[in-house]
Structure formats: C-alpha cells, structure tokens
Amino acid sequence: GQTCSNGQCTCDVPVDCPGLQGCLDGLCVQGCRQDADCAAGQTCEAERGICDDGLVLCEDDEGEPNNFPWEAIALAPGNHDGLRICAIAEAPALSADCWQISLGSDQRLQATVRFDHELLDLDVFLFTQSIVEVAASLSRTDDESIDFTAPTDAPFLLCVVPAARGSVTYDLRFTVR
C-alpha cells in the first residue's frame, strides 16, 4: 500500500493511490484506469495507471533512480555523455537527475551540461546535502555551466532539472581541482 515518511508518500501499484490516480516513479499522480480517462492522443498504461503521451516509455539513463536529491548517485569527475532526462510528470522537476559530487575545502568544481535547448530546456543546480542551493545556471539557451569553490570538505548535489515536459539526451562534463 501507500506509505508516507518525512512528508513523502510512495506507491508500488495504482491501487495504492486514492481515487483516479496512478503510480509514477513511486509517487501518486493524476492517472487513469482506462483509455477514456485520458486526454485525446493519450492511452492508459494500465499497469501503472498513468496516461501515456509517448513520453512515459522514454528510456531513461542507467543512473536511475536519481530524480531527487536523496537518490543522488556518486559520480566521479570526467565526461559523462549520453545521459537522458525523461520529464514525464505533471511537475517536470520530479524528473531531475541528481548526482553526488564530493569536494574538499577550497576545491573548485567546474561543470557543464550540454544539450539541445530546442528539444528541452534544462537548468542546473548545486545543493549542499541539506538541500541549500549554492549555485545555479538557468539560461534559456543550449548548455548550462556552474563554477563553484567549496568552503569546506563536503558532498554536494548537482541536479539537472527539466524546465518542461519532454525528453532530451545531455552530456555532463566536470572537473574538480
């Protein structure tokens, strides 16, 4: 059934969710039980109880699940090409990719996310472990970059966040010096 912890409710199957909601990435969202419950051009993906407009079946990268800061996966400096965002939720930020990057005191992180803005706009945020934003890149063009120097030894969370629904492949390149 549906369980809640620290204000976050999760589900395993659509029947865990109240009313006409489906289970998407472990969260209850507006959903369906049959095609008639969905908007024109969508079909009901009955196993999860969600309407599919072609994005639901988007192939995410191997880093999933890492949609939330508490799911962040440790990532070493270097070139990480061919990563993918599948922003299928009504709230696109629920489809973020979050990566944990460890920095020593006075170490500098230089990170660039390369993508095609015409396919989907992405923004990049750097957070502390307690989810305090310390840097961000929010342009409306291709590519986002962050340049940050850590004040103390600590793990940080680099999150790539879609600004709308859609899917796009991106390359994440970063150095720590």
PDB file of C-alpha atoms in Angstrom:
ATOM      1  CA  GLY A   1       0.000   0.000   0.000  1.00  0.00           C
ATOM      2  CA  GLN A   2       0.835   3.660   0.061  1.00  0.00           C
ATOM      3  CA  THR A   3       3.357   4.633   2.718  1.00  0.00           C
ATOM      4  CA  CYS A   4       4.406   8.066   3.935  1.00  0.00           C
ATOM      5  CA  SER A   5       7.669   9.063   5.579  1.00  0.00           C
ATOM      6  CA  ASN A   6       9.108  12.545   6.151  1.00  0.00           C
ATOM      7  CA  GLY A   7       6.191  14.068   4.239  1.00  0.00           C
ATOM      8  CA  GLN A   8       6.867  11.930   1.140  1.00  0.00           C
ATOM      9  CA  CYS A   9       4.224   9.371   0.131  1.00  0.00           C
ATOM     10  CA  THR A  10       5.150   6.475  -2.119  1.00  0.00           C
ATOM     11  CA  CYS A  11       3.289   3.773  -4.009  1.00  0.00           C
ATOM     12  CA  ASP A  12       4.073   0.498  -5.737  1.00  0.00           C
ATOM     13  CA  VAL A  13       0.939  -0.004  -7.866  1.00  0.00           C
ATOM     14  CA  PRO A  14      -2.025   2.240  -8.864  1.00  0.00           C
ATOM     15  CA  VAL A  15      -4.382   0.717  -6.288  1.00  0.00           C
ATOM     16  CA  ASP A  16      -2.083   2.150  -3.583  1.00  0.00           C
ATOM     17  CA  CYS A  17      -3.208   5.640  -4.658  1.00  0.00           C
ATOM     18  CA  PRO A  18      -6.555   7.273  -3.801  1.00  0.00           C
ATOM     19  CA  GLY A  19      -9.219   7.969  -6.426  1.00  0.00           C
ATOM     20  CA  LEU A  20      -8.303   8.060 -10.080  1.00  0.00           C
ATOM     21  CA  GLN A  21      -4.543   8.356  -9.538  1.00  0.00           C
ATOM     22  CA  GLY A  22      -1.704   6.310 -10.948  1.00  0.00           C
ATOM     23  CA  CYS A  23       1.693   5.339  -9.601  1.00  0.00           C
ATOM     24  CA  LEU A  24       4.594   7.036 -11.443  1.00  0.00           C
ATOM     25  CA  ASP A  25       8.168   6.627 -10.224  1.00  0.00           C
ATOM     26  CA  GLY A  26       6.832   5.654  -6.805  1.00  0.00           C
ATOM     27  CA  LEU A  27       4.589   8.739  -6.484  1.00  0.00           C
ATOM     28  CA  CYS A  28       0.800   9.028  -6.767  1.00  0.00           C
ATOM     29  CA  VAL A  29      -0.099  11.245  -9.754  1.00  0.00           C
ATOM     30  CA  GLN A  30      -3.259  12.056 -11.719  1.00  0.00           C
ATOM     31  CA  GLY A  31      -3.920   8.853 -13.609  1.00  0.00           C
ATOM     32  CA  CYS A  32      -6.321   6.516 -15.356  1.00  0.00           C
ATOM     33  CA  ARG A  33      -7.903   3.109 -15.273  1.00  0.00           C
ATOM     34  CA  GLN A  34      -8.867   3.022 -18.992  1.00  0.00           C
ATOM     35  CA  ASP A  35      -8.166   4.958 -22.216  1.00  0.00           C
ATOM     36  CA  ALA A  36     -11.366   7.017 -21.778  1.00  0.00           C
ATOM     37  CA  ASP A  37      -9.817   8.587 -18.646  1.00  0.00           C
ATOM     38  CA  CYS A  38      -7.003  10.133 -20.727  1.00  0.00           C
ATOM     39  CA  ALA A  39      -6.834  13.196 -22.959  1.00  0.00           C
ATOM     40  CA  ALA A  40      -7.028  12.909 -26.742  1.00  0.00           C
ATOM     41  CA  GLY A  41      -3.838  11.389 -28.151  1.00  0.00           C
ATOM     42  CA  GLN A  42      -3.051   9.508 -24.932  1.00  0.00           C
ATOM     43  CA  THR A  43      -3.605   5.926 -23.908  1.00  0.00           C
ATOM     44  CA  CYS A  44      -3.918   4.475 -20.428  1.00  0.00           C
ATOM     45  CA  GLU A  45      -0.862   2.488 -19.381  1.00  0.00           C
ATOM     46  CA  ALA A  46      -2.989   0.361 -17.064  1.00  0.00           C
ATOM     47  CA  GLU A  47      -0.202  -1.417 -15.151  1.00  0.00           C
ATOM     48  CA  ARG A  48       0.880   1.892 -13.585  1.00  0.00           C
ATOM     49  CA  GLY A  49      -2.446   3.701 -14.068  1.00  0.00           C
ATOM     50  CA  ILE A  50      -0.991   6.664 -15.967  1.00  0.00           C
ATOM     51  CA  CYS A  51      -1.839   8.320 -19.278  1.00  0.00           C
ATOM     52  CA  ASP A  52       0.894   7.852 -21.878  1.00  0.00           C
ATOM     53  CA  ASP A  53       1.530  10.606 -24.410  1.00  0.00           C
ATOM     54  CA  GLY A  54       4.652   8.904 -25.737  1.00  0.00           C
ATOM     55  CA  LEU A  55       6.955  10.201 -23.007  1.00  0.00           C
ATOM     56  CA  VAL A  56       6.077   7.606 -20.386  1.00  0.00           C
ATOM     57  CA  LEU A  57       8.003   4.946 -22.239  1.00  0.00           C
ATOM     58  CA  CYS A  58      11.055   7.207 -22.696  1.00  0.00           C
ATOM     59  CA  GLU A  59      14.246   5.243 -21.983  1.00  0.00           C
ATOM     60  CA  ASP A  60      15.999   6.869 -19.006  1.00  0.00           C
ATOM     61  CA  ASP A  61      19.758   6.513 -18.461  1.00  0.00           C
ATOM     62  CA  GLU A  62      21.373   3.858 -16.253  1.00  0.00           C
ATOM     63  CA  GLY A  63      21.702   6.329 -13.359  1.00  0.00           C
ATOM     64  CA  GLU A  64      18.017   5.972 -12.430  1.00  0.00           C
ATOM     65  CA  PRO A  65      16.524   6.294  -9.980  1.00  0.00           C
ATOM     66  CA  ASN A  66      18.155   9.645  -9.194  1.00  0.00           C
ATOM     67  CA  ASN A  67      15.227  12.034  -9.592  1.00  0.00           C
ATOM     68  CA  PHE A  68      15.540  13.536  -6.109  1.00  0.00           C
ATOM     69  CA  PRO A  69      18.496  14.792  -4.057  1.00  0.00           C
ATOM     70  CA  TRP A  70      18.099  11.918  -1.585  1.00  0.00           C
ATOM     71  CA  GLU A  71      18.513   9.473  -4.513  1.00  0.00           C
ATOM     72  CA  ALA A  72      21.693  11.126  -5.822  1.00  0.00           C
ATOM     73  CA  ILE A  73      24.305   8.722  -7.155  1.00  0.00           C
ATOM     74  CA  ALA A  74      28.028   9.364  -6.560  1.00  0.00           C
ATOM     75  CA  LEU A  75      29.763  10.475  -9.729  1.00  0.00           C
ATOM     76  CA  ALA A  76      33.493  10.841 -10.414  1.00  0.00           C
ATOM     77  CA  PRO A  77      34.885  13.810 -12.364  1.00  0.00           C
ATOM     78  CA  GLY A  78      35.098  13.355 -16.122  1.00  0.00           C
ATOM     79  CA  ASN A  79      32.950  13.210 -19.228  1.00  0.00           C
ATOM     80  CA  HIS A  80      29.581  11.532 -18.787  1.00  0.00           C
ATOM     81  CA  ASP A  81      27.996  11.535 -22.235  1.00  0.00           C
ATOM     82  CA  GLY A  82      24.616  10.237 -23.377  1.00  0.00           C
ATOM     83  CA  LEU A  83      22.699  10.833 -20.142  1.00  0.00           C
ATOM     84  CA  ARG A  84      18.952  11.233 -20.567  1.00  0.00           C
ATOM     85  CA  ILE A  85      16.143  13.189 -18.930  1.00  0.00           C
ATOM     86  CA  CYS A  86      12.608  11.829 -19.310  1.00  0.00           C
ATOM     87  CA  ALA A  87      10.371  14.564 -17.902  1.00  0.00           C
ATOM     88  CA  ILE A  88       7.027  12.828 -17.867  1.00  0.00           C
ATOM     89  CA  ALA A  89       5.436  14.009 -14.631  1.00  0.00           C
ATOM     90  CA  GLU A  90       2.990  16.927 -14.478  1.00  0.00           C
ATOM     91  CA  ALA A  91       5.691  18.673 -12.416  1.00  0.00           C
ATOM     92  CA  PRO A  92       8.833  18.285 -14.609  1.00  0.00           C
ATOM     93  CA  ALA A  93      11.188  18.841 -11.652  1.00  0.00           C
ATOM     94  CA  LEU A  94      10.117  15.381 -10.433  1.00  0.00           C
ATOM     95  CA  SER A  95      12.177  14.005 -13.334  1.00  0.00           C
ATOM     96  CA  ALA A  96      15.502  15.647 -12.400  1.00  0.00           C
ATOM     97  CA  ASP A  97      18.827  13.803 -12.468  1.00  0.00           C
ATOM     98  CA  CYS A  98      20.807  14.339  -9.242  1.00  0.00           C
ATOM     99  CA  TRP A  99      24.449  13.389  -8.821  1.00  0.00           C
ATOM    100  CA  GLN A 100      26.572  13.442  -5.663  1.00  0.00           C
ATOM    101  CA  ILE A 101      29.992  15.082  -6.034  1.00  0.00           C
ATOM    102  CA  SER A 102      32.494  15.156  -3.174  1.00  0.00           C
ATOM    103  CA  LEU A 103      34.590  18.302  -2.821  1.00  0.00           C
ATOM    104  CA  GLY A 104      37.432  19.121  -0.440  1.00  0.00           C
ATOM    105  CA  SER A 105      37.894  22.503   1.186  1.00  0.00           C
ATOM    106  CA  ASP A 106      38.844  25.106  -1.464  1.00  0.00           C
ATOM    107  CA  GLN A 107      38.373  22.620  -4.322  1.00  0.00           C
ATOM    108  CA  ARG A 108      36.824  24.095  -7.443  1.00  0.00           C
ATOM    109  CA  LEU A 109      34.020  22.374  -9.348  1.00  0.00           C
ATOM    110  CA  GLN A 110      33.578  23.345 -12.989  1.00  0.00           C
ATOM    111  CA  ALA A 111      30.585  21.590 -14.530  1.00  0.00           C
ATOM    112  CA  THR A 112      28.973  21.932 -17.942  1.00  0.00           C
ATOM    113  CA  VAL A 113      25.784  20.289 -19.156  1.00  0.00           C
ATOM    114  CA  ARG A 114      25.487  20.213 -22.960  1.00  0.00           C
ATOM    115  CA  PHE A 115      22.093  19.670 -24.595  1.00  0.00           C
ATOM    116  CA  ASP A 116      19.810  20.914 -27.380  1.00  0.00           C
ATOM    117  CA  HIS A 117      17.583  23.620 -25.888  1.00  0.00           C
ATOM    118  CA  GLU A 118      15.109  23.298 -28.781  1.00  0.00           C
ATOM    119  CA  LEU A 119      14.304  19.752 -27.625  1.00  0.00           C
ATOM    120  CA  LEU A 120      14.009  20.613 -23.916  1.00  0.00           C
ATOM    121  CA  ASP A 121      15.367  23.363 -21.687  1.00  0.00           C
ATOM    122  CA  LEU A 122      17.457  22.120 -18.767  1.00  0.00           C
ATOM    123  CA  ASP A 123      18.667  24.026 -15.710  1.00  0.00           C
ATOM    124  CA  VAL A 124      21.480  23.021 -13.344  1.00  0.00           C
ATOM    125  CA  PHE A 125      21.581  23.466  -9.573  1.00  0.00           C
ATOM    126  CA  LEU A 126      24.244  22.708  -6.975  1.00  0.00           C
ATOM    127  CA  PHE A 127      22.977  21.974  -3.467  1.00  0.00           C
ATOM    128  CA  THR A 128      24.507  21.131  -0.118  1.00  0.00           C
ATOM    129  CA  GLN A 129      23.491  17.795   1.439  1.00  0.00           C
ATOM    130  CA  SER A 130      20.792  19.694   3.385  1.00  0.00           C
ATOM    131  CA  ILE A 131      19.322  20.932   0.057  1.00  0.00           C
ATOM    132  CA  VAL A 132      20.557  24.519   0.278  1.00  0.00           C
ATOM    133  CA  GLU A 133      21.221  25.976  -3.182  1.00  0.00           C
ATOM    134  CA  VAL A 134      24.811  27.226  -3.550  1.00  0.00           C
ATOM    135  CA  ALA A 135      24.979  27.711  -7.336  1.00  0.00           C
ATOM    136  CA  ALA A 136      22.674  27.596 -10.358  1.00  0.00           C
ATOM    137  CA  SER A 137      22.665  28.016 -14.131  1.00  0.00           C
ATOM    138  CA  LEU A 138      19.268  28.966 -15.592  1.00  0.00           C
ATOM    139  CA  SER A 139      19.777  30.225 -19.160  1.00  0.00           C
ATOM    140  CA  ARG A 140      17.268  29.785 -21.958  1.00  0.00           C
ATOM    141  CA  THR A 141      19.888  28.576 -24.456  1.00  0.00           C
ATOM    142  CA  ASP A 142      21.857  25.412 -25.131  1.00  0.00           C
ATOM    143  CA  ASP A 143      24.191  24.353 -22.321  1.00  0.00           C
ATOM    144  CA  GLU A 144      24.460  25.316 -18.651  1.00  0.00           C
ATOM    145  CA  SER A 145      27.627  25.781 -16.559  1.00  0.00           C
ATOM    146  CA  ILE A 146      28.483  26.033 -12.878  1.00  0.00           C
ATOM    147  CA  ASP A 147      31.785  27.204 -11.374  1.00  0.00           C
ATOM    148  CA  PHE A 148      31.911  26.750  -7.588  1.00  0.00           C
ATOM    149  CA  THR A 149      34.617  26.596  -4.921  1.00  0.00           C
ATOM    150  CA  ALA A 150      33.775  24.571  -1.803  1.00  0.00           C
ATOM    151  CA  PRO A 151      34.230  26.380   1.513  1.00  0.00           C
ATOM    152  CA  THR A 152      34.667  23.075   3.422  1.00  0.00           C
ATOM    153  CA  ASP A 153      35.040  19.329   2.787  1.00  0.00           C
ATOM    154  CA  ALA A 154      31.564  18.106   1.878  1.00  0.00           C
ATOM    155  CA  PRO A 155      29.470  16.158  -0.592  1.00  0.00           C
ATOM    156  CA  PHE A 156      27.381  18.351  -2.912  1.00  0.00           C
ATOM    157  CA  LEU A 157      24.402  17.515  -5.115  1.00  0.00           C
ATOM    158  CA  LEU A 158      24.469  18.522  -8.778  1.00  0.00           C
ATOM    159  CA  CYS A 159      20.924  18.340 -10.167  1.00  0.00           C
ATOM    160  CA  VAL A 160      19.962  18.643 -13.843  1.00  0.00           C
ATOM    161  CA  VAL A 161      16.343  19.792 -13.891  1.00  0.00           C
ATOM    162  CA  PRO A 162      13.978  19.931 -16.888  1.00  0.00           C
ATOM    163  CA  ALA A 163      12.009  23.183 -17.264  1.00  0.00           C
ATOM    164  CA  ALA A 164       9.093  21.445 -19.016  1.00  0.00           C
ATOM    165  CA  ARG A 165       7.791  18.023 -20.015  1.00  0.00           C
ATOM    166  CA  GLY A 166       9.819  16.256 -22.689  1.00  0.00           C
ATOM    167  CA  SER A 167      12.959  14.224 -23.137  1.00  0.00           C
ATOM    168  CA  VAL A 168      16.500  15.061 -24.139  1.00  0.00           C
ATOM    169  CA  THR A 169      19.931  13.479 -24.108  1.00  0.00           C
ATOM    170  CA  TYR A 170      22.656  15.516 -22.429  1.00  0.00           C
ATOM    171  CA  ASP A 171      26.362  15.352 -21.702  1.00  0.00           C
ATOM    172  CA  LEU A 172      27.679  16.195 -18.223  1.00  0.00           C
ATOM    173  CA  ARG A 173      31.341  17.155 -18.051  1.00  0.00           C
ATOM    174  CA  PHE A 174      33.016  18.279 -14.873  1.00  0.00           C
ATOM    175  CA  THR A 175      36.381  18.723 -13.230  1.00  0.00           C
ATOM    176  CA  VAL A 176      37.388  19.084  -9.600  1.00  0.00           C
ATOM    177  CA  ARG A 177      40.663  20.937  -8.906  1.00  0.00           C
TER     178      ARG A 177
END
